[in-house]
PDB file of C-alpha atoms in Angstrom:
ATOM      1  CA  UNK A   1     115.582  25.992 207.981  1.00  0.00           C
ATOM      2  CA  UNK A   2     116.492  29.271 209.673  1.00  0.00           C
ATOM      3  CA  UNK A   3     119.316  29.069 212.220  1.00  0.00           C
ATOM      4  CA  UNK A   4     120.682  31.535 214.763  1.00  0.00           C
ATOM      5  CA  UNK A   5     123.898  31.120 216.764  1.00  0.00           C
ATOM      6  CA  UNK A   6     124.858  33.538 219.517  1.00  0.00           C
ATOM      7  CA  UNK A   7     128.266  33.969 221.076  1.00  0.00           C
ATOM      8  CA  UNK A   8     129.625  34.069 223.631  1.00  0.00           C
ATOM      9  CA  UNK A   9     127.230  32.006 225.741  1.00  0.00           C
ATOM     10  CA  UNK A  10     128.157  34.062 228.793  1.00  0.00           C
ATOM     11  CA  UNK A  11     130.112  37.276 229.250  1.00  0.00           C
ATOM     12  CA  UNK A  12     131.330  38.958 232.372  1.00  0.00           C
ATOM     13  CA  UNK A  13     132.389  42.609 232.130  1.00  0.00           C
ATOM     14  CA  UNK A  14     133.503  45.192 234.583  1.00  0.00           C
ATOM     15  CA  UNK A  15     131.563  48.429 234.676  1.00  0.00           C
ATOM     16  CA  UNK A  16     132.794  50.656 231.847  1.00  0.00           C
ATOM     17  CA  UNK A  17     134.388  47.786 229.899  1.00  0.00           C
ATOM     18  CA  UNK A  18     132.887  47.916 226.400  1.00  0.00           C
ATOM     19  CA  UNK A  19     132.304  44.743 224.375  1.00  0.00           C
ATOM     20  CA  UNK A  20     130.204  43.161 221.624  1.00  0.00           C
ATOM     21  CA  UNK A  21     127.801  40.262 221.427  1.00  0.00           C
ATOM     22  CA  UNK A  22     127.571  38.282 218.201  1.00  0.00           C
ATOM     23  CA  UNK A  23     124.567  36.793 216.418  1.00  0.00           C
ATOM     24  CA  UNK A  24     125.282  34.694 213.319  1.00  0.00           C
ATOM     25  CA  UNK A  25     122.347  33.636 211.212  1.00  0.00           C
ATOM     26  CA  UNK A  26     121.358  31.669 208.148  1.00  0.00           C
ATOM     27  CA  UNK A  27     117.980  32.445 206.688  1.00  0.00           C
ATOM     28  CA  UNK A  28     116.289  32.252 203.330  1.00  0.00           C
ATOM     29  CA  UNK A  29     115.356  35.874 202.784  1.00  0.00           C
ATOM     30  CA  UNK A  30     115.678  37.991 205.908  1.00  0.00           C
ATOM     31  CA  UNK A  31     112.480  39.771 206.884  1.00  0.00           C
ATOM     32  CA  UNK A  32     113.934  41.122 210.108  1.00  0.00           C
ATOM     33  CA  UNK A  33     116.519  40.530 212.825  1.00  0.00           C
ATOM     34  CA  UNK A  34     115.492  41.321 216.382  1.00  0.00           C
ATOM     35  CA  UNK A  35     117.342  41.921 219.616  1.00  0.00           C
ATOM     36  CA  UNK A  36     115.641  41.405 222.957  1.00  0.00           C
ATOM     37  CA  UNK A  37     116.794  41.788 226.518  1.00  0.00           C
ATOM     38  CA  UNK A  38     115.471  39.349 229.114  1.00  0.00           C
ATOM     39  CA  UNK A  39     115.808  39.744 232.860  1.00  0.00           C
ATOM     40  CA  UNK A  40     115.522  36.618 235.038  1.00  0.00           C
ATOM     41  CA  UNK A  41     111.915  35.486 235.415  1.00  0.00           C
ATOM     42  CA  UNK A  42     110.539  38.095 233.011  1.00  0.00           C
ATOM     43  CA  UNK A  43     109.485  38.209 229.395  1.00  0.00           C
ATOM     44  CA  UNK A  44     111.820  39.413 226.628  1.00  0.00           C
ATOM     45  CA  UNK A  45     111.936  43.186 226.257  1.00  0.00           C
ATOM     46  CA  UNK A  46     112.198  44.454 222.691  1.00  0.00           C
ATOM     47  CA  UNK A  47     115.345  46.426 221.885  1.00  0.00           C
ATOM     48  CA  UNK A  48     115.882  46.697 218.114  1.00  0.00           C
ATOM     49  CA  UNK A  49     114.683  45.532 214.716  1.00  0.00           C
ATOM     50  CA  UNK A  50     117.109  45.529 211.784  1.00  0.00           C
ATOM     51  CA  UNK A  51     115.905  44.857 208.257  1.00  0.00           C
ATOM     52  CA  UNK A  52     118.840  45.101 205.869  1.00  0.00           C
ATOM     53  CA  UNK A  53     122.632  44.836 205.780  1.00  0.00           C
ATOM     54  CA  UNK A  54     124.364  48.042 206.754  1.00  0.00           C
ATOM     55  CA  UNK A  55     121.588  49.177 209.042  1.00  0.00           C
ATOM     56  CA  UNK A  56     122.484  50.391 212.543  1.00  0.00           C
ATOM     57  CA  UNK A  57     120.323  51.370 215.526  1.00  0.00           C
ATOM     58  CA  UNK A  58     121.241  52.869 218.882  1.00  0.00           C
ATOM     59  CA  UNK A  59     119.618  53.161 222.265  1.00  0.00           C
ATOM     60  CA  UNK A  60     121.509  54.562 225.225  1.00  0.00           C
ATOM     61  CA  UNK A  61     124.624  52.363 225.666  1.00  0.00           C
ATOM     62  CA  UNK A  62     123.525  49.810 223.053  1.00  0.00           C
ATOM     63  CA  UNK A  63     124.161  49.806 219.324  1.00  0.00           C
ATOM     64  CA  UNK A  64     123.039  47.062 216.955  1.00  0.00           C
ATOM     65  CA  UNK A  65     124.541  46.490 213.514  1.00  0.00           C
ATOM     66  CA  UNK A  66     123.694  44.084 210.717  1.00  0.00           C
ATOM     67  CA  UNK A  67     125.597  42.407 207.889  1.00  0.00           C
ATOM     68  CA  UNK A  68     124.410  39.710 205.501  1.00  0.00           C
ATOM     69  CA  UNK A  69     125.598  36.964 207.856  1.00  0.00           C
ATOM     70  CA  UNK A  70     125.637  38.396 211.365  1.00  0.00           C
ATOM     71  CA  UNK A  71     124.580  41.076 213.760  1.00  0.00           C
ATOM     72  CA  UNK A  72     126.487  42.649 216.613  1.00  0.00           C
ATOM     73  CA  UNK A  73     125.160  44.231 219.762  1.00  0.00           C
ATOM     74  CA  UNK A  74     127.786  46.679 220.962  1.00  0.00           C
ATOM     75  CA  UNK A  75     127.648  47.700 224.607  1.00  0.00           C
ATOM     76  CA  UNK A  76     129.547  50.871 225.421  1.00  0.00           C
ATOM     77  CA  UNK A  77     130.611  51.585 229.002  1.00  0.00           C
ATOM     78  CA  UNK A  78     128.148  49.086 230.493  1.00  0.00           C
ATOM     79  CA  UNK A  79     126.586  49.479 233.924  1.00  0.00           C
ATOM     80  CA  UNK A  80     125.466  46.746 236.355  1.00  0.00           C
ATOM     81  CA  UNK A  81     121.843  47.354 235.313  1.00  0.00           C
ATOM     82  CA  UNK A  82     122.748  46.138 231.813  1.00  0.00           C
ATOM     83  CA  UNK A  83     123.151  42.644 233.258  1.00  0.00           C
ATOM     84  CA  UNK A  84     120.627  40.371 231.511  1.00  0.00           C
ATOM     85  CA  UNK A  85     120.318  37.728 228.828  1.00  0.00           C
ATOM     86  CA  UNK A  86     120.359  39.187 225.324  1.00  0.00           C
ATOM     87  CA  UNK A  87     118.408  37.232 222.737  1.00  0.00           C
ATOM     88  CA  UNK A  88     118.743  37.488 218.967  1.00  0.00           C
ATOM     89  CA  UNK A  89     115.984  36.267 216.651  1.00  0.00           C
ATOM     90  CA  UNK A  90     115.263  36.271 212.934  1.00  0.00           C
ATOM     91  CA  UNK A  91     112.195  36.193 210.744  1.00  0.00           C
ATOM     92  CA  UNK A  92     112.838  34.572 207.371  1.00  0.00           C
ATOM     93  CA  UNK A  93     110.884  34.797 204.180  1.00  0.00           C
ATOM     94  CA  UNK A  94     110.875  31.032 203.789  1.00  0.00           C
ATOM     95  CA  UNK A  95     108.167  30.375 206.328  1.00  0.00           C
ATOM     96  CA  UNK A  96     105.363  32.340 207.823  1.00  0.00           C
ATOM     97  CA  UNK A  97     106.117  35.930 208.716  1.00  0.00           C
ATOM     98  CA  UNK A  98     104.787  35.190 212.197  1.00  0.00           C
ATOM     99  CA  UNK A  99     107.594  32.882 213.235  1.00  0.00           C
ATOM    100  CA  UNK A 100     110.736  33.927 215.101  1.00  0.00           C
ATOM    101  CA  UNK A 101     113.813  31.697 215.262  1.00  0.00           C
ATOM    102  CA  UNK A 102     115.750  32.479 218.429  1.00  0.00           C
ATOM    103  CA  UNK A 103     119.351  31.979 219.375  1.00  0.00           C
ATOM    104  CA  UNK A 104     120.159  30.568 222.799  1.00  0.00           C
ATOM    105  CA  UNK A 105     121.179  33.975 224.113  1.00  0.00           C
ATOM    106  CA  UNK A 106     124.199  35.608 225.732  1.00  0.00           C
ATOM    107  CA  UNK A 107     124.103  35.985 229.509  1.00  0.00           C
ATOM    108  CA  UNK A 108     125.790  39.256 230.372  1.00  0.00           C
ATOM    109  CA  UNK A 109     126.967  40.111 233.851  1.00  0.00           C
ATOM    110  CA  UNK A 110     128.368  43.557 234.568  1.00  0.00           C
ATOM    111  CA  UNK A 111     130.182  43.972 237.861  1.00  0.00           C
ATOM    112  CA  UNK A 112     131.348  47.050 239.746  1.00  0.00           C
TER     113      UNK A 112
ATOM    114  CA  UNK B   1     103.003  52.228 224.447  1.00  0.00           C
ATOM    115  CA  UNK B   2     103.896  48.580 223.897  1.00  0.00           C
ATOM    116  CA  UNK B   3     102.213  46.568 226.616  1.00  0.00           C
ATOM    117  CA  UNK B   4     101.065  43.001 226.768  1.00  0.00           C
ATOM    118  CA  UNK B   5      99.478  42.070 230.084  1.00  0.00           C
ATOM    119  CA  UNK B   6      99.416  38.508 231.385  1.00  0.00           C
ATOM    120  CA  UNK B   7      97.575  37.015 234.345  1.00  0.00           C
ATOM    121  CA  UNK B   8      98.246  35.342 236.654  1.00  0.00           C
ATOM    122  CA  UNK B   9     101.959  35.981 237.170  1.00  0.00           C
ATOM    123  CA  UNK B  10     102.320  32.703 239.072  1.00  0.00           C
ATOM    124  CA  UNK B  11     100.172  29.572 238.964  1.00  0.00           C
ATOM    125  CA  UNK B  12     100.553  26.277 240.781  1.00  0.00           C
ATOM    126  CA  UNK B  13      98.249  23.493 239.661  1.00  0.00           C
ATOM    127  CA  UNK B  14      97.817  19.793 240.169  1.00  0.00           C
ATOM    128  CA  UNK B  15      97.860  17.331 237.312  1.00  0.00           C
ATOM    129  CA  UNK B  16      94.079  16.912 237.447  1.00  0.00           C
ATOM    130  CA  UNK B  17      93.259  20.626 237.608  1.00  0.00           C
ATOM    131  CA  UNK B  18      91.818  22.851 234.895  1.00  0.00           C
ATOM    132  CA  UNK B  19      93.160  26.385 234.782  1.00  0.00           C
ATOM    133  CA  UNK B  20      93.601  29.205 232.278  1.00  0.00           C
ATOM    134  CA  UNK B  21      96.251  31.769 231.463  1.00  0.00           C
ATOM    135  CA  UNK B  22      95.036  35.118 230.186  1.00  0.00           C
ATOM    136  CA  UNK B  23      96.605  37.760 227.981  1.00  0.00           C
ATOM    137  CA  UNK B  24      95.465  41.199 226.866  1.00  0.00           C
ATOM    138  CA  UNK B  25      96.949  43.783 224.516  1.00  0.00           C
ATOM    139  CA  UNK B  26      95.736  47.229 223.506  1.00  0.00           C
ATOM    140  CA  UNK B  27      98.168  48.010 220.701  1.00  0.00           C
ATOM    141  CA  UNK B  28      95.690  47.221 217.936  1.00  0.00           C
ATOM    142  CA  UNK B  29      97.707  44.174 216.943  1.00  0.00           C
ATOM    143  CA  UNK B  30      95.903  41.443 215.047  1.00  0.00           C
ATOM    144  CA  UNK B  31      98.421  38.642 215.656  1.00  0.00           C
ATOM    145  CA  UNK B  32      98.832  37.050 219.082  1.00  0.00           C
ATOM    146  CA  UNK B  33     101.134  34.275 220.215  1.00  0.00           C
ATOM    147  CA  UNK B  34     101.791  31.793 222.976  1.00  0.00           C
ATOM    148  CA  UNK B  35     105.389  30.807 223.689  1.00  0.00           C
ATOM    149  CA  UNK B  36     106.798  28.410 226.259  1.00  0.00           C
ATOM    150  CA  UNK B  37     110.196  29.002 227.841  1.00  0.00           C
ATOM    151  CA  UNK B  38     112.199  26.641 230.031  1.00  0.00           C
ATOM    152  CA  UNK B  39     115.071  27.816 232.200  1.00  0.00           C
ATOM    153  CA  UNK B  40     118.152  28.986 230.261  1.00  0.00           C
ATOM    154  CA  UNK B  41     116.468  28.177 226.937  1.00  0.00           C
ATOM    155  CA  UNK B  42     115.020  30.516 224.297  1.00  0.00           C
ATOM    156  CA  UNK B  43     111.252  30.865 223.897  1.00  0.00           C
ATOM    157  CA  UNK B  44     109.543  28.144 221.857  1.00  0.00           C
ATOM    158  CA  UNK B  45     106.524  28.985 219.740  1.00  0.00           C
ATOM    159  CA  UNK B  46     103.313  27.144 220.625  1.00  0.00           C
ATOM    160  CA  UNK B  47     100.435  28.896 218.843  1.00  0.00           C
ATOM    161  CA  UNK B  48      99.786  31.872 216.586  1.00  0.00           C
ATOM    162  CA  UNK B  49      96.450  33.594 216.068  1.00  0.00           C
ATOM    163  CA  UNK B  50      96.026  35.927 213.140  1.00  0.00           C
ATOM    164  CA  UNK B  51      92.821  37.956 212.869  1.00  0.00           C
ATOM    165  CA  UNK B  52      91.356  35.832 215.668  1.00  0.00           C
ATOM    166  CA  UNK B  53      91.904  32.589 213.767  1.00  0.00           C
ATOM    167  CA  UNK B  54      94.421  29.929 214.725  1.00  0.00           C
ATOM    168  CA  UNK B  55      97.090  30.020 212.033  1.00  0.00           C
ATOM    169  CA  UNK B  56      99.932  28.036 213.598  1.00  0.00           C
ATOM    170  CA  UNK B  57      99.906  25.117 216.040  1.00  0.00           C
ATOM    171  CA  UNK B  58     103.442  23.840 216.598  1.00  0.00           C
ATOM    172  CA  UNK B  59     102.275  20.286 217.308  1.00  0.00           C
ATOM    173  CA  UNK B  60     101.360  21.209 220.874  1.00  0.00           C
ATOM    174  CA  UNK B  61      99.699  18.468 222.989  1.00  0.00           C
ATOM    175  CA  UNK B  62      95.946  18.771 223.298  1.00  0.00           C
ATOM    176  CA  UNK B  63      96.192  19.358 227.049  1.00  0.00           C
ATOM    177  CA  UNK B  64      96.972  22.957 225.977  1.00  0.00           C
ATOM    178  CA  UNK B  65      93.973  24.627 224.344  1.00  0.00           C
ATOM    179  CA  UNK B  66      94.236  28.192 223.028  1.00  0.00           C
ATOM    180  CA  UNK B  67      91.345  30.573 222.569  1.00  0.00           C
ATOM    181  CA  UNK B  68      91.131  34.036 221.050  1.00  0.00           C
ATOM    182  CA  UNK B  69      87.784  35.595 222.098  1.00  0.00           C
ATOM    183  CA  UNK B  70      88.507  38.898 220.332  1.00  0.00           C
ATOM    184  CA  UNK B  71      91.371  40.873 218.838  1.00  0.00           C
ATOM    185  CA  UNK B  72      92.635  42.026 222.245  1.00  0.00           C
ATOM    186  CA  UNK B  73      92.382  38.835 224.275  1.00  0.00           C
ATOM    187  CA  UNK B  74      94.138  35.498 224.205  1.00  0.00           C
ATOM    188  CA  UNK B  75      93.641  32.598 226.595  1.00  0.00           C
ATOM    189  CA  UNK B  76      95.486  29.345 227.135  1.00  0.00           C
ATOM    190  CA  UNK B  77      93.373  26.661 228.765  1.00  0.00           C
ATOM    191  CA  UNK B  78      95.285  24.027 230.704  1.00  0.00           C
ATOM    192  CA  UNK B  79      94.046  20.557 231.587  1.00  0.00           C
ATOM    193  CA  UNK B  80      95.719  17.363 232.802  1.00  0.00           C
ATOM    194  CA  UNK B  81      99.194  18.843 232.609  1.00  0.00           C
ATOM    195  CA  UNK B  82     102.377  17.009 233.469  1.00  0.00           C
ATOM    196  CA  UNK B  83     105.198  18.213 235.747  1.00  0.00           C
ATOM    197  CA  UNK B  84     107.402  18.675 232.663  1.00  0.00           C
ATOM    198  CA  UNK B  85     104.971  21.347 231.474  1.00  0.00           C
ATOM    199  CA  UNK B  86     106.225  23.603 234.258  1.00  0.00           C
ATOM    200  CA  UNK B  87     107.713  26.658 232.535  1.00  0.00           C
ATOM    201  CA  UNK B  88     107.331  30.356 231.847  1.00  0.00           C
ATOM    202  CA  UNK B  89     104.455  30.906 229.422  1.00  0.00           C
ATOM    203  CA  UNK B  90     104.787  34.036 227.342  1.00  0.00           C
ATOM    204  CA  UNK B  91     102.089  35.843 225.444  1.00  0.00           C
ATOM    205  CA  UNK B  92     103.087  38.154 222.615  1.00  0.00           C
ATOM    206  CA  UNK B  93     101.498  40.272 219.932  1.00  0.00           C
ATOM    207  CA  UNK B  94     102.413  41.952 216.660  1.00  0.00           C
ATOM    208  CA  UNK B  95     100.913  43.512 213.623  1.00  0.00           C
ATOM    209  CA  UNK B  96      99.573  40.700 211.521  1.00  0.00           C
ATOM    210  CA  UNK B  97     101.192  39.727 208.248  1.00  0.00           C
ATOM    211  CA  UNK B  98      98.749  39.857 205.397  1.00  0.00           C
ATOM    212  CA  UNK B  99      99.755  36.528 203.888  1.00  0.00           C
ATOM    213  CA  UNK B 100      96.212  35.210 203.982  1.00  0.00           C
ATOM    214  CA  UNK B 101      95.083  38.130 201.883  1.00  0.00           C
ATOM    215  CA  UNK B 102      97.598  37.597 199.139  1.00  0.00           C
ATOM    216  CA  UNK B 103     100.077  40.212 200.337  1.00  0.00           C
ATOM    217  CA  UNK B 104     103.286  39.323 202.147  1.00  0.00           C
ATOM    218  CA  UNK B 105     104.863  42.088 204.146  1.00  0.00           C
ATOM    219  CA  UNK B 106     108.512  42.586 203.246  1.00  0.00           C
ATOM    220  CA  UNK B 107     109.441  43.997 206.607  1.00  0.00           C
ATOM    221  CA  UNK B 108     109.485  41.878 209.710  1.00  0.00           C
ATOM    222  CA  UNK B 109     106.756  42.311 212.252  1.00  0.00           C
ATOM    223  CA  UNK B 110     108.154  43.157 215.632  1.00  0.00           C
ATOM    224  CA  UNK B 111     106.762  40.795 218.251  1.00  0.00           C
ATOM    225  CA  UNK B 112     106.201  42.286 221.708  1.00  0.00           C
ATOM    226  CA  UNK B 113     106.152  40.012 224.749  1.00  0.00           C
ATOM    227  CA  UNK B 114     104.364  40.141 228.058  1.00  0.00           C
ATOM    228  CA  UNK B 115     106.004  39.530 231.413  1.00  0.00           C
ATOM    229  CA  UNK B 116     104.966  35.889 231.384  1.00  0.00           C
ATOM    230  CA  UNK B 117     103.071  33.503 233.636  1.00  0.00           C
ATOM    231  CA  UNK B 118     105.136  31.119 235.748  1.00  0.00           C
ATOM    232  CA  UNK B 119     103.419  27.748 235.771  1.00  0.00           C
ATOM    233  CA  UNK B 120     104.302  24.982 238.203  1.00  0.00           C
ATOM    234  CA  UNK B 121     102.594  21.605 237.820  1.00  0.00           C
ATOM    235  CA  UNK B 122     102.694  19.429 240.927  1.00  0.00           C
TER     236      UNK B 122
END
């Protein structure tokens, strides 16, 4: 069974204070690892898909990296508008390609 | 343009009511999903339609009835719900894996979510 563990559960940063969120996973044959951002009361917004170890993707202040056991979402010089819950999910080859296994998320708060 | 549109955004219904949630996508995706999300929890998969056929039902109670009228539309019919069914209901779509046709895609299919429908059962 695929499993995803995210840490920390909550993170409070000051504006400009860079940090990383962790997503550890166990999966039988990784089809893809996904990062989403979710604002309160809204649906998850797609950020990145990573397919293989060593892959990196960037978007504005966010950079996602992938190893064989974990993924990191690096946030450089965050702003208050980056405050949200960040969800990590995997698709494994063991089950149907349609199914995502989510972690419980990291709630990020960025203060002035 | 990655847009999944859900209506209504908010719905309050009594336990004896019948209502429906609607979802539409125009990305040409052939897989559509219903997820349920409770506060401070990750989304939980309910149903998956692939090429307009129900391919996954995650043991969802029969008071939830999905329908896929065509490749762009997905409905969730609600009847005799319980207060514990109150949640954010998320529709999503993706390119469809070709498992049913003997080909399994090696790359993951990115799943795009709508804004959700907040359901309150009173």
